[in-house]
JSON list of C-alpha atoms in Angstrom, two decimals:
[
{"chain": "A", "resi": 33, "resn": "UNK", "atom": "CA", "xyz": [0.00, 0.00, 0.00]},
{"chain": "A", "resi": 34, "resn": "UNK", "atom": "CA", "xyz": [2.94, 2.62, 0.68]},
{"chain": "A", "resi": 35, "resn": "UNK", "atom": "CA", "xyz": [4.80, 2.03, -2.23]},
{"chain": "A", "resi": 36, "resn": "UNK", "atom": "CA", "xyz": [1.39, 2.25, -4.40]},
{"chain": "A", "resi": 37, "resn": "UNK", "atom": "CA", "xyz": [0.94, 5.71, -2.46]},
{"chain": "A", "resi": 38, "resn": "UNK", "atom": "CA", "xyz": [4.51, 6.99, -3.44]},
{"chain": "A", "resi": 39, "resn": "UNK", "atom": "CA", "xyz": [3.85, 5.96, -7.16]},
{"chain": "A", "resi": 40, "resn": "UNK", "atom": "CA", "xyz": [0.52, 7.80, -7.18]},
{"chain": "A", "resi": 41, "resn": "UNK", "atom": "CA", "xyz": [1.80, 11.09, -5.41]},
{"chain": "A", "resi": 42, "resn": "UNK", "atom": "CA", "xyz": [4.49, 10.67, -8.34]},
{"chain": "A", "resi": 43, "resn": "UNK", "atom": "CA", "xyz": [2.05, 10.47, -10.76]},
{"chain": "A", "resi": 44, "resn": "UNK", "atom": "CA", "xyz": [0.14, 13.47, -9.66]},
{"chain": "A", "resi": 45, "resn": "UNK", "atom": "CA", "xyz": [3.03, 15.46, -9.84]},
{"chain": "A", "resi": 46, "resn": "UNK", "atom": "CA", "xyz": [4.57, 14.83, -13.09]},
{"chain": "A", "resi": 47, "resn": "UNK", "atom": "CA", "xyz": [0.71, 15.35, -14.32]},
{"chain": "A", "resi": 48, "resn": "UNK", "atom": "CA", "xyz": [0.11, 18.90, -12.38]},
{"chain": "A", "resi": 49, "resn": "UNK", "atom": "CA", "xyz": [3.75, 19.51, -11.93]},
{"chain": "A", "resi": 50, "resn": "UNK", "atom": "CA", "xyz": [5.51, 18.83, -14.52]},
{"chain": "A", "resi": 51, "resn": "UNK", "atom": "CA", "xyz": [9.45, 19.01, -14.83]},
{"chain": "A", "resi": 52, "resn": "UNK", "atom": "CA", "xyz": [10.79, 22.17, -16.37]},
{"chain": "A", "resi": 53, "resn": "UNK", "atom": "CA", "xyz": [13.93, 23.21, -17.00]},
{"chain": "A", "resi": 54, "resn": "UNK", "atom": "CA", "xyz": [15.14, 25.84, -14.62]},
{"chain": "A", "resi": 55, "resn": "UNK", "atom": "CA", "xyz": [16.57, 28.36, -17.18]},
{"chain": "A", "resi": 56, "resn": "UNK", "atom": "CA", "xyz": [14.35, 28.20, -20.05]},
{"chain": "A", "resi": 57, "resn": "UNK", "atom": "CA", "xyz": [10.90, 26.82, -18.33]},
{"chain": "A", "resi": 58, "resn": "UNK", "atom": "CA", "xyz": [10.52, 24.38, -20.99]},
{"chain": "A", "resi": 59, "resn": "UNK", "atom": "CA", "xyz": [9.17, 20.83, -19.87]},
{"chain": "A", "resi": 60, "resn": "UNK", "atom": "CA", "xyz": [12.32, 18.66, -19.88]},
{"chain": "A", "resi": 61, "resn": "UNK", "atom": "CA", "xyz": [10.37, 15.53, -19.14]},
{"chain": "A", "resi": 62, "resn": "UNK", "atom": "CA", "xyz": [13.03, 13.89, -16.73]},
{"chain": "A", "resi": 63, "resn": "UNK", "atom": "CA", "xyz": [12.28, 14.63, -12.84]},
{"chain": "A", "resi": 64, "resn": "UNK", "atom": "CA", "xyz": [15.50, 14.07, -12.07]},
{"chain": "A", "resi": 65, "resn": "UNK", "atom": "CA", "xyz": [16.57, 16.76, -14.30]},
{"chain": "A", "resi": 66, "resn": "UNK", "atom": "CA", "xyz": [16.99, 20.45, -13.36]},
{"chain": "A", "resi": 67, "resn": "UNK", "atom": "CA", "xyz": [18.15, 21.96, -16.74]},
{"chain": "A", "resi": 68, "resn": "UNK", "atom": "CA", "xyz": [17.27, 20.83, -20.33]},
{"chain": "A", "resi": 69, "resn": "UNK", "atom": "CA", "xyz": [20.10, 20.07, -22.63]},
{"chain": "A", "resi": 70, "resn": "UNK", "atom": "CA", "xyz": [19.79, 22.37, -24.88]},
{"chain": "A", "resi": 71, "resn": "UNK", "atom": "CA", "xyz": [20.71, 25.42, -21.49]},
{"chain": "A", "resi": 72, "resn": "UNK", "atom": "CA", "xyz": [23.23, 23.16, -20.31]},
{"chain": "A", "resi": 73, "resn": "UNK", "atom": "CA", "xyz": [25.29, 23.13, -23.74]},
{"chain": "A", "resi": 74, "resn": "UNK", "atom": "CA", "xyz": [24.87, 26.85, -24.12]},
{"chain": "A", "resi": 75, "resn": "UNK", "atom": "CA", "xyz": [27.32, 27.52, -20.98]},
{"chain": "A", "resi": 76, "resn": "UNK", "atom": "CA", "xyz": [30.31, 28.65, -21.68]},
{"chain": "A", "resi": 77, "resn": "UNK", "atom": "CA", "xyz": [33.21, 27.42, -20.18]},
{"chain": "A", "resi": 78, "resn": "UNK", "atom": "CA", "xyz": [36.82, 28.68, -19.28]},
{"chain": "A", "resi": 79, "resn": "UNK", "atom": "CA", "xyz": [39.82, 27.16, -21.13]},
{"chain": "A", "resi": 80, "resn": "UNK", "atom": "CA", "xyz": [42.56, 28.51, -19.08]},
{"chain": "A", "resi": 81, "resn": "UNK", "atom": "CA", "xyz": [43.83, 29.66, -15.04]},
{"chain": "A", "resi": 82, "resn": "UNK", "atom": "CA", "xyz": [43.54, 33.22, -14.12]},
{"chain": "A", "resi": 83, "resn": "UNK", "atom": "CA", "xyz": [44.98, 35.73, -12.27]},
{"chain": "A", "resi": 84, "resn": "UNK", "atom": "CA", "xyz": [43.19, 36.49, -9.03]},
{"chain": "A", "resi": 85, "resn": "UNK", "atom": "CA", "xyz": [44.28, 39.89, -8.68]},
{"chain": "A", "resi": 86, "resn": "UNK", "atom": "CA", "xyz": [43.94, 41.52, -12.16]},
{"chain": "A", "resi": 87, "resn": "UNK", "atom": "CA", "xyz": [41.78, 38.62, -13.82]},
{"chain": "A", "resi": 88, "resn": "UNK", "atom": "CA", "xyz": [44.04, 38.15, -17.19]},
{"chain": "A", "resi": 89, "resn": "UNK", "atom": "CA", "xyz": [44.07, 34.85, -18.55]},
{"chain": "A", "resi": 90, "resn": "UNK", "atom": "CA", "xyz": [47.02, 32.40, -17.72]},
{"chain": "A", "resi": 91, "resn": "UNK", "atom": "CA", "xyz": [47.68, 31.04, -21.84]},
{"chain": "A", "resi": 92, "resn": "UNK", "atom": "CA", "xyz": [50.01, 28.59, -19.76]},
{"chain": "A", "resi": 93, "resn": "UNK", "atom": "CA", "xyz": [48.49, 27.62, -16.90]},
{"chain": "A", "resi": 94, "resn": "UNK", "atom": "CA", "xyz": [51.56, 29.49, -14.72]},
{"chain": "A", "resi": 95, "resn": "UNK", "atom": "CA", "xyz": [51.69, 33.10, -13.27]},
{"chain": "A", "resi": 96, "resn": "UNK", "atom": "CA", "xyz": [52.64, 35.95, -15.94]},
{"chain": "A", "resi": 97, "resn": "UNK", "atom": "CA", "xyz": [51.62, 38.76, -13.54]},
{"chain": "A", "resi": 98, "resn": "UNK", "atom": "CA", "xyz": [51.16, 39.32, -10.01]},
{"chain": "A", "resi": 99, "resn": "UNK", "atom": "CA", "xyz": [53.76, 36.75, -8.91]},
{"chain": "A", "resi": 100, "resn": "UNK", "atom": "CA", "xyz": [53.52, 37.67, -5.31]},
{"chain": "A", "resi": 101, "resn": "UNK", "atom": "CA", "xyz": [49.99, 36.26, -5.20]},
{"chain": "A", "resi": 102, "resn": "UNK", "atom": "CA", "xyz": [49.99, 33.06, -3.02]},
{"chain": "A", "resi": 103, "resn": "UNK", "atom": "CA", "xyz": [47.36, 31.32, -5.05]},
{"chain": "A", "resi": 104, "resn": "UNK", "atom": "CA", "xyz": [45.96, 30.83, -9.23]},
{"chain": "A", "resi": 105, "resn": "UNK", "atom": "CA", "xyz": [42.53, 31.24, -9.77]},
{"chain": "A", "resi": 106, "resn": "UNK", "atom": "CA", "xyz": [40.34, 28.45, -11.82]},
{"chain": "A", "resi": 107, "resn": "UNK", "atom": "CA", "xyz": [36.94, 29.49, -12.71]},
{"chain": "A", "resi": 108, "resn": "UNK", "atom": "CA", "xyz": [35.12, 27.01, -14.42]},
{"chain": "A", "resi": 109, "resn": "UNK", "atom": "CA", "xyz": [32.93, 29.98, -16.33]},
{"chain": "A", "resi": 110, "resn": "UNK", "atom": "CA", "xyz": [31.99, 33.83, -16.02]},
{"chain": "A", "resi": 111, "resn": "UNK", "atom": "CA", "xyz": [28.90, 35.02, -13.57]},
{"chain": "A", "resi": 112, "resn": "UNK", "atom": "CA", "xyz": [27.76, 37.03, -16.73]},
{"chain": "A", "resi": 113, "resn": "UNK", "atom": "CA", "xyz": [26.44, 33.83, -18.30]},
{"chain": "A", "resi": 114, "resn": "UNK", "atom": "CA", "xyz": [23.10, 33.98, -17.38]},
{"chain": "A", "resi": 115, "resn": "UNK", "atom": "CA", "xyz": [22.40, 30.26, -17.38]},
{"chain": "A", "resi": 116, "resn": "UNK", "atom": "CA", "xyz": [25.19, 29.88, -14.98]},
{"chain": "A", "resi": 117, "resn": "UNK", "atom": "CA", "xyz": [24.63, 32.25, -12.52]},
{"chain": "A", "resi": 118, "resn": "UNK", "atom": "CA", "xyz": [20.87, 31.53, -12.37]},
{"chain": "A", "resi": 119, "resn": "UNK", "atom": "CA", "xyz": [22.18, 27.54, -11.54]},
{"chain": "A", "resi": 120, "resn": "UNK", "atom": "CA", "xyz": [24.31, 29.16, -9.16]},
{"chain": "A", "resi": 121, "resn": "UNK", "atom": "CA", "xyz": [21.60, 31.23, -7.23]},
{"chain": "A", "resi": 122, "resn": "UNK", "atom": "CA", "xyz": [19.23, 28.45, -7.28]},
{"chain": "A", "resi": 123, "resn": "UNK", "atom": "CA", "xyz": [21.68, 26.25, -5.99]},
{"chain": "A", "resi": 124, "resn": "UNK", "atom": "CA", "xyz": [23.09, 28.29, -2.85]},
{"chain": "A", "resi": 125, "resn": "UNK", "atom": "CA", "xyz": [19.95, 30.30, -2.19]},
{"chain": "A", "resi": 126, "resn": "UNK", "atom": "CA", "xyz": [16.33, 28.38, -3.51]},
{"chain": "A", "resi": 127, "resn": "UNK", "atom": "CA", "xyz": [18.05, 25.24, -1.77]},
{"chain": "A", "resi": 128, "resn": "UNK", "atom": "CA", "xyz": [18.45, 23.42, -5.32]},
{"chain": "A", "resi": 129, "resn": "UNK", "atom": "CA", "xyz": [20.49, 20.68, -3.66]},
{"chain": "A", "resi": 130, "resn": "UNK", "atom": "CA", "xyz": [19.89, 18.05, -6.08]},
{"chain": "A", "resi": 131, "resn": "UNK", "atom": "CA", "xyz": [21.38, 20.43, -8.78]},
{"chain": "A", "resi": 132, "resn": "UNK", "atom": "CA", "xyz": [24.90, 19.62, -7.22]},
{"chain": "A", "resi": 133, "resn": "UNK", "atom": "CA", "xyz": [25.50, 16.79, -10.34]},
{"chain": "A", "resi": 134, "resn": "UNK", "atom": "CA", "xyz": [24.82, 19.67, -13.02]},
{"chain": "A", "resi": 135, "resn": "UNK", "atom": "CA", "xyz": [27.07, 22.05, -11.18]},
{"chain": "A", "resi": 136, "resn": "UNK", "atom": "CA", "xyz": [29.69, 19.40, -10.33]},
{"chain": "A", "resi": 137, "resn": "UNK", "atom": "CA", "xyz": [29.83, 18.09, -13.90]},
{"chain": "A", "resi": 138, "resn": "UNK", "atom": "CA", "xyz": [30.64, 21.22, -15.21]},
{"chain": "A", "resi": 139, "resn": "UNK", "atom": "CA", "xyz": [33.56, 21.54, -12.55]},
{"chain": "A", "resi": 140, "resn": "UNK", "atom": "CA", "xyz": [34.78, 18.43, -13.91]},
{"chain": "A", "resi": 141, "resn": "UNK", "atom": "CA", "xyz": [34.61, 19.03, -17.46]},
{"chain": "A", "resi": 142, "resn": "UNK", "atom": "CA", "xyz": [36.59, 22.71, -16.72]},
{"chain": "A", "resi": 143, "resn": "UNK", "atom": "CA", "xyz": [39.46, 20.77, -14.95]},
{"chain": "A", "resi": 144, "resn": "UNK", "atom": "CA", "xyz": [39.41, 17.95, -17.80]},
{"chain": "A", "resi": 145, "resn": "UNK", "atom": "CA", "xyz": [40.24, 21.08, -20.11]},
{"chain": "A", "resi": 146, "resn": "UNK", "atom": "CA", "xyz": [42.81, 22.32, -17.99]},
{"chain": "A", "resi": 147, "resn": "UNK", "atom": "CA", "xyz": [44.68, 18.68, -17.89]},
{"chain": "A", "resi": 148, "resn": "UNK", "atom": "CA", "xyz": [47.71, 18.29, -18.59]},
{"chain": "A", "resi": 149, "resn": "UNK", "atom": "CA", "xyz": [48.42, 21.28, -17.83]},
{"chain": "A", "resi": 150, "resn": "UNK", "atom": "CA", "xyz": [46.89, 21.29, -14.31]},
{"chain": "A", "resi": 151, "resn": "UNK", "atom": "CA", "xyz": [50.19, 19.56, -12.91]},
{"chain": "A", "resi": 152, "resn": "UNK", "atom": "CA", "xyz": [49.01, 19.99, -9.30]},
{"chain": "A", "resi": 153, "resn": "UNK", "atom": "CA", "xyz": [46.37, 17.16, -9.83]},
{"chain": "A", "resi": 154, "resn": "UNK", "atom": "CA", "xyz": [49.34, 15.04, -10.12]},
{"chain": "A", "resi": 155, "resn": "UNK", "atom": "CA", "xyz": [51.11, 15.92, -6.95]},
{"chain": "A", "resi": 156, "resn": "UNK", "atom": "CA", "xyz": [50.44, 15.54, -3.41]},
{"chain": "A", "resi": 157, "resn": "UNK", "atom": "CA", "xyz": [47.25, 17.54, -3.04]},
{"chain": "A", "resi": 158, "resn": "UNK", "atom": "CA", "xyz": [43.89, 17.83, -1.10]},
{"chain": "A", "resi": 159, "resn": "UNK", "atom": "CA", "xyz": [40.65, 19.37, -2.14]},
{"chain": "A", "resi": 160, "resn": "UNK", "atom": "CA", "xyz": [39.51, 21.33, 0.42]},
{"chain": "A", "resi": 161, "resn": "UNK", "atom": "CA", "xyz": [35.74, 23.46, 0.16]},
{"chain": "A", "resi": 162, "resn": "UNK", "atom": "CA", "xyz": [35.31, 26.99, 2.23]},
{"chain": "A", "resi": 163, "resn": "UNK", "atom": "CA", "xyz": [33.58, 25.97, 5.16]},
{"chain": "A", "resi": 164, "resn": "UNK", "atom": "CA", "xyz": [30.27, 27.59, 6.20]},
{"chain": "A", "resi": 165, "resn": "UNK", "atom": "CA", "xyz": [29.22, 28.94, 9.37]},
{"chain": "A", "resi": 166, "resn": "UNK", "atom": "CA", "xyz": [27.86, 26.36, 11.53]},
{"chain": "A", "resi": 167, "resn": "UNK", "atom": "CA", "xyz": [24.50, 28.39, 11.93]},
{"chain": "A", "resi": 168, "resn": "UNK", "atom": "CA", "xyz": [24.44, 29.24, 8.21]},
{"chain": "A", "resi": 169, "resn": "UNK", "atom": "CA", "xyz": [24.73, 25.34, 7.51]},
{"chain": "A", "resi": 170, "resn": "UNK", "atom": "CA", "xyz": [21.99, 24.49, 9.45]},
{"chain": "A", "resi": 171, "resn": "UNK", "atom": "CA", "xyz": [19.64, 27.05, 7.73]},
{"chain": "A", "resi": 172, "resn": "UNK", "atom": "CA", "xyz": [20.82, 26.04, 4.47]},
{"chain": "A", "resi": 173, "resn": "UNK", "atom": "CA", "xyz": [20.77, 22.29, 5.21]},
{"chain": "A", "resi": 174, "resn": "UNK", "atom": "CA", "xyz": [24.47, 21.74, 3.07]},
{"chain": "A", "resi": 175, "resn": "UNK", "atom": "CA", "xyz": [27.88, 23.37, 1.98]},
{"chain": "A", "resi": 176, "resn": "UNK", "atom": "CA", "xyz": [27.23, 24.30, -1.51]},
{"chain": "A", "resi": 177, "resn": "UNK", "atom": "CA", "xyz": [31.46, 24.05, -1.76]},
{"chain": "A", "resi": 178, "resn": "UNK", "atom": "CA", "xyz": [31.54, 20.81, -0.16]},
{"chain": "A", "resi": 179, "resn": "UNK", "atom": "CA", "xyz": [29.54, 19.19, -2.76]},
{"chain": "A", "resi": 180, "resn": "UNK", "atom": "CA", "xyz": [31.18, 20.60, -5.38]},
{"chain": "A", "resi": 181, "resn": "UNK", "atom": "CA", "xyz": [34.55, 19.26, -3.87]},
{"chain": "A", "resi": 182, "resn": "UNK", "atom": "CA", "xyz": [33.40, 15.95, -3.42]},
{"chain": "A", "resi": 183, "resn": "UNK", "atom": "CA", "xyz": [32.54, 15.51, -6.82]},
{"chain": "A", "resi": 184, "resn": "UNK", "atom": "CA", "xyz": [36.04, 17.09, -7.79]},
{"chain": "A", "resi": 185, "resn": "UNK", "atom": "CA", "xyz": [37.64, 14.89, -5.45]},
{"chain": "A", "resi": 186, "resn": "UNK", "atom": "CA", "xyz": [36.10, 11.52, -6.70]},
{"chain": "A", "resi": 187, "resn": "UNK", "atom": "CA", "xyz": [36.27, 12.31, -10.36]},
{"chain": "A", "resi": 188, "resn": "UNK", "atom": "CA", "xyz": [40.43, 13.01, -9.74]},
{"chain": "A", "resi": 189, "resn": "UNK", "atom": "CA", "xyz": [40.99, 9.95, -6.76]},
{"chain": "A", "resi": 190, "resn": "UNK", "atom": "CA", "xyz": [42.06, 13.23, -4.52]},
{"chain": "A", "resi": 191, "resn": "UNK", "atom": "CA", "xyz": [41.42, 13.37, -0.45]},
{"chain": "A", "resi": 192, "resn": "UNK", "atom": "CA", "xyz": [38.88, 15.17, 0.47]},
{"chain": "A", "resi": 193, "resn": "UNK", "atom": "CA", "xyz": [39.84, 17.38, 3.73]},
{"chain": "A", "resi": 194, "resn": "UNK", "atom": "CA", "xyz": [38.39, 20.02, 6.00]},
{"chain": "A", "resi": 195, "resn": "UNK", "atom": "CA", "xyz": [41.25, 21.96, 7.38]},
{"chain": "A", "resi": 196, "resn": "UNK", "atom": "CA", "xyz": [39.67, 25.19, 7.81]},
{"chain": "A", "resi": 197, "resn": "UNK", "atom": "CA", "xyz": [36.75, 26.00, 10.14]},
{"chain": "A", "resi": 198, "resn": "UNK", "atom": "CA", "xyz": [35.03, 28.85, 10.16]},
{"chain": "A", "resi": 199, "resn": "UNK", "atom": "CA", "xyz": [34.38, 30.48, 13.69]},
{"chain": "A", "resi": 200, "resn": "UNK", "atom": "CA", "xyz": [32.89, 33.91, 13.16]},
{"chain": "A", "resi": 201, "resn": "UNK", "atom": "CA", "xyz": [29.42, 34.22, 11.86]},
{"chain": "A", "resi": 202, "resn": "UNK", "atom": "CA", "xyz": [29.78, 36.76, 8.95]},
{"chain": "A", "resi": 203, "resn": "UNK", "atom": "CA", "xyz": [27.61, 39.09, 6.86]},
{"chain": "A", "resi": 204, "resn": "UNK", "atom": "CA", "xyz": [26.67, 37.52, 3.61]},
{"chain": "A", "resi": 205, "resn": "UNK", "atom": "CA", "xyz": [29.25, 39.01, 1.35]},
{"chain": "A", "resi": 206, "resn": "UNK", "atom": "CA", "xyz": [26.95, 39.12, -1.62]},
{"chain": "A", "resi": 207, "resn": "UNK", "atom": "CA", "xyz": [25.17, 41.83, 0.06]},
{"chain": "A", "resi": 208, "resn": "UNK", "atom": "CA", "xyz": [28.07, 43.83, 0.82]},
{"chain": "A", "resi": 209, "resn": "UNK", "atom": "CA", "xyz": [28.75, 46.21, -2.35]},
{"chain": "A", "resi": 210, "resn": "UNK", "atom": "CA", "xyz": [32.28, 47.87, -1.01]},
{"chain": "A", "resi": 211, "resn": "UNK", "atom": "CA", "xyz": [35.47, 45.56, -1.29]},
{"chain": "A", "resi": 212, "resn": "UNK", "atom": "CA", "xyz": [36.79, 46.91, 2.03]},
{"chain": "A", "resi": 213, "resn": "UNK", "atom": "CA", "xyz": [33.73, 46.26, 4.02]},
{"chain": "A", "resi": 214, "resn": "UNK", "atom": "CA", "xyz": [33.56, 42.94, 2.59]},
{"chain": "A", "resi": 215, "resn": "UNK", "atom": "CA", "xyz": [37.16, 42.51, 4.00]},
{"chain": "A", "resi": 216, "resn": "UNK", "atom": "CA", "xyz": [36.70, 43.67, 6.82]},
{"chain": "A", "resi": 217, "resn": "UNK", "atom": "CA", "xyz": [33.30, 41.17, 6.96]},
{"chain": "A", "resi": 218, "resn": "UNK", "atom": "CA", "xyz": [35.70, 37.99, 6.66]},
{"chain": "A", "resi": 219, "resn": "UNK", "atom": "CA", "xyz": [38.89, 39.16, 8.75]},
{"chain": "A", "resi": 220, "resn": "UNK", "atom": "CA", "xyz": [40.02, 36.90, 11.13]},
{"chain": "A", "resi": 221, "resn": "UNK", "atom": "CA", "xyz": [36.61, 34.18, 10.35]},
{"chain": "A", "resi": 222, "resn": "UNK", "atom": "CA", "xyz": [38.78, 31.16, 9.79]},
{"chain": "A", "resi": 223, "resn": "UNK", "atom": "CA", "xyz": [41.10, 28.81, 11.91]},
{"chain": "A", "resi": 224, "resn": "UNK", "atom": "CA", "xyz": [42.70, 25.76, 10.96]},
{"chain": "A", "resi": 225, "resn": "UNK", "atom": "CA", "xyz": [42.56, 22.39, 12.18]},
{"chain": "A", "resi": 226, "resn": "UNK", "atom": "CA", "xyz": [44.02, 19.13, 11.45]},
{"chain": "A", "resi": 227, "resn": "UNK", "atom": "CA", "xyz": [47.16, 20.76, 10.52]},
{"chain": "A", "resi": 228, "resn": "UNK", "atom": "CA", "xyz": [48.80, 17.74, 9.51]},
{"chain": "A", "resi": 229, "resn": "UNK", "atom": "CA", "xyz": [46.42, 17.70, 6.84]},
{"chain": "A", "resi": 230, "resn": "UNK", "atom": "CA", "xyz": [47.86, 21.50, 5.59]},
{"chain": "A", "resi": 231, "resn": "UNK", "atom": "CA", "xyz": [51.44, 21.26, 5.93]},
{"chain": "A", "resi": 232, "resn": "UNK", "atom": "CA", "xyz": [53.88, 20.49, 3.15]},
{"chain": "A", "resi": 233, "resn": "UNK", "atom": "CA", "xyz": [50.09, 19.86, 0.40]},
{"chain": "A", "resi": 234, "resn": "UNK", "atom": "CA", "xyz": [48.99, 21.46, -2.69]},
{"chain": "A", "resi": 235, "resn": "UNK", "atom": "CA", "xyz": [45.18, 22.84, -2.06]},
{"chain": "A", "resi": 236, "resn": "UNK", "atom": "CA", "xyz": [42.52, 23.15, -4.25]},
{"chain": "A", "resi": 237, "resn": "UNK", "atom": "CA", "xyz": [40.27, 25.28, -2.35]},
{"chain": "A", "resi": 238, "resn": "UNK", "atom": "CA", "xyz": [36.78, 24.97, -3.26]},
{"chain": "A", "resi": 239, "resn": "UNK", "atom": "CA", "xyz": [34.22, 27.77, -3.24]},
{"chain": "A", "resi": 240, "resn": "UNK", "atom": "CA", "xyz": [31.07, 28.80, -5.77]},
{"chain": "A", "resi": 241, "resn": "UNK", "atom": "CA", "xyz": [32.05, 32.34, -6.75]},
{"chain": "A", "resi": 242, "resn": "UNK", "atom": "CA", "xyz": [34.22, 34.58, -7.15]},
{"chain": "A", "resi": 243, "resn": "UNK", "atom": "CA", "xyz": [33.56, 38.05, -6.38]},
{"chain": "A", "resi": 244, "resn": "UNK", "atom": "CA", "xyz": [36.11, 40.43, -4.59]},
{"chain": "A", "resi": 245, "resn": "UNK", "atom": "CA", "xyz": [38.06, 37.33, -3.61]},
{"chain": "A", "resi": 246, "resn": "UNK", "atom": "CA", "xyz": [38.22, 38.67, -0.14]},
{"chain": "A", "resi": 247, "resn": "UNK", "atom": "CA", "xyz": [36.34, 35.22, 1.61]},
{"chain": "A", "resi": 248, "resn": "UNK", "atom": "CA", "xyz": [39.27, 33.22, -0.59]},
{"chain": "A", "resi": 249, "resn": "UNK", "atom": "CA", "xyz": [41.98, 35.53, 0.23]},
{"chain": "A", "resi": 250, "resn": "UNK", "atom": "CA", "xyz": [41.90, 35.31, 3.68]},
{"chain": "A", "resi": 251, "resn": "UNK", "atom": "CA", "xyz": [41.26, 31.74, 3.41]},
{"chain": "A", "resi": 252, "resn": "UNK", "atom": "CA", "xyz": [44.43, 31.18, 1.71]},
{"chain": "A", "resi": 253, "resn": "UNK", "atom": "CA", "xyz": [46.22, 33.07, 4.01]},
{"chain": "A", "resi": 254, "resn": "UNK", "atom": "CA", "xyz": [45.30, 30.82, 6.69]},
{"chain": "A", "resi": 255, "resn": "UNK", "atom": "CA", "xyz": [46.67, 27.72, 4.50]},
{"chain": "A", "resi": 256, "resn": "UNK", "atom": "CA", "xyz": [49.57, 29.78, 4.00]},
{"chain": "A", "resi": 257, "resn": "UNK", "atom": "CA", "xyz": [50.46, 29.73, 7.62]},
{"chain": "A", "resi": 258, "resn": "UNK", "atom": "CA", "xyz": [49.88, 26.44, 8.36]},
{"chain": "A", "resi": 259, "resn": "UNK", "atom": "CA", "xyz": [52.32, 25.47, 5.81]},
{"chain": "A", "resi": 260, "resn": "UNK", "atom": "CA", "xyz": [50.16, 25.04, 2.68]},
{"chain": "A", "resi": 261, "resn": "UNK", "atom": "CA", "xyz": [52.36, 24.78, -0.70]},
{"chain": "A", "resi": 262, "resn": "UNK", "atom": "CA", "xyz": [50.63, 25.76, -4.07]},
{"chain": "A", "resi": 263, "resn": "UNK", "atom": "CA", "xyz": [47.08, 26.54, -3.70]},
{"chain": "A", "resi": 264, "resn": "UNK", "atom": "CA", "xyz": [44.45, 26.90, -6.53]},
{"chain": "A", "resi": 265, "resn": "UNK", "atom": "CA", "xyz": [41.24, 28.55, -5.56]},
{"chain": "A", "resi": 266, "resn": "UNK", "atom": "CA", "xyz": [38.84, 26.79, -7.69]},
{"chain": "A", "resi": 267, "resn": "UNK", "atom": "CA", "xyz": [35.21, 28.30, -8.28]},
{"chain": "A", "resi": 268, "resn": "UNK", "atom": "CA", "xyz": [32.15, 27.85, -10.69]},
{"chain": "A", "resi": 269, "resn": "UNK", "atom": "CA", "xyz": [32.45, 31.25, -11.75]},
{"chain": "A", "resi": 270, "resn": "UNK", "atom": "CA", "xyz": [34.01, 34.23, -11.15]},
{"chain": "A", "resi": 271, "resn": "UNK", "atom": "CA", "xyz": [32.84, 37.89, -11.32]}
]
């Protein structure tokens, strides 16, 4: 009798709620898809490593510019794409949790466009995702970073690792329009733990976007003193 229940309220749904893609609002006909194919191929993405301070492209996957900066930027597309950055938004803000294997294959298909270039997959290296406030998490219900690292991580046989936690409840940066204030916001919001799990590793650190690079920035630092060795700040997108 319960299963026959679950199998109606399925049917009702597909019948008075039917599946639509999330970009173009055109019935997709698979429930377990979020975004039609058509949207999906239309996305744009990045060939190439980038600067995090000035943005230029990276032809060679090494630093031209900026060579004081302690990490290289990968940005799997540009927030301008519209289908991307609506994927995005659903994702971290409607709660689109089951949108994590769209958002996750793209990652993946970036990085396969990087390789061979992207040496540091080779080496001694942990993915690592910027961790949420505990509070935040709960609200949210999951760590849009962490499941985009965990996908990273089992497509490239990589450790997954948490050596960051984040210990000061912070203004959501998005909402935050002046680059100092939204330093300011993140100062001094992560610690490390599990050292041993930092010192003498390559890091890709794992967020969603990036914006003024000031939540990544001190992130990295933190790595940085704990011993951290190359560190690529990996995103979906970046601003």
């Amino acid at each position: 009798m319960f299963q026959f229940l679950i199998k109606a309220k399925n049917i009702f749904l597909s019948i008075f709620f039917p599946p639509v893609c999330l970009n173009c609002r055109e019935y997709i006909g698979d429930e377990n898809n979020l975004i039609c194919g058509k949207c999906l191929s239309l996305i744009k993405l990045n060939t190439s490593l980038f600067c995090p301070v000035c943005r230029s492209r990276l032809a060679e996957n090494k630093k031209i510019c900026h060579f004081n900066s302690p990490y290289i930027l990968a940005a799997a597309g540009d927030y301008n794409d519209p289908i991307l950055r609506n994927l995005i938004l659903c994702f971290k803000y409607k709660n689109f949790k089951n949108l994590s294997p769209v958002l996750g294959k793209i990652a993946v298909d970036y990085v396969n466009l990087l390789n061979p270039e992207l040496k540091i997959l080779k080496s001694e290296t942990i993915v690592a995702p910027i961790p949420l406030h505990s509070s935040r998490q709960r609200t949210r219900g999951f760590n849009q970073a962490e499941l985009i690292a965990s996908r990273l991580s089992d497509d490239f046989k990589l450790p997954l690792e948490s050596p960051l936690n984040r210990t000061k409840k912070t203004k959501n940066q998005a909402h935050l329009k002046d680059n100092e204030e939204r330093i300011e916001n993140i100062k001094g919001c992560f610690k490390a733990k599990n050292i041993e799990k930092i010192a003498g590793k390559n890091v890709i650190l794992v967020d969603d976007v990036f914006t003024s690079g000031a939540t990544i920035n001190e992130a990295v630092k933190i790595l940085k003193e704990n011993g951290a060795k190359k560190i690529i700040a990996f995103v979906l997108a970046k601003a």
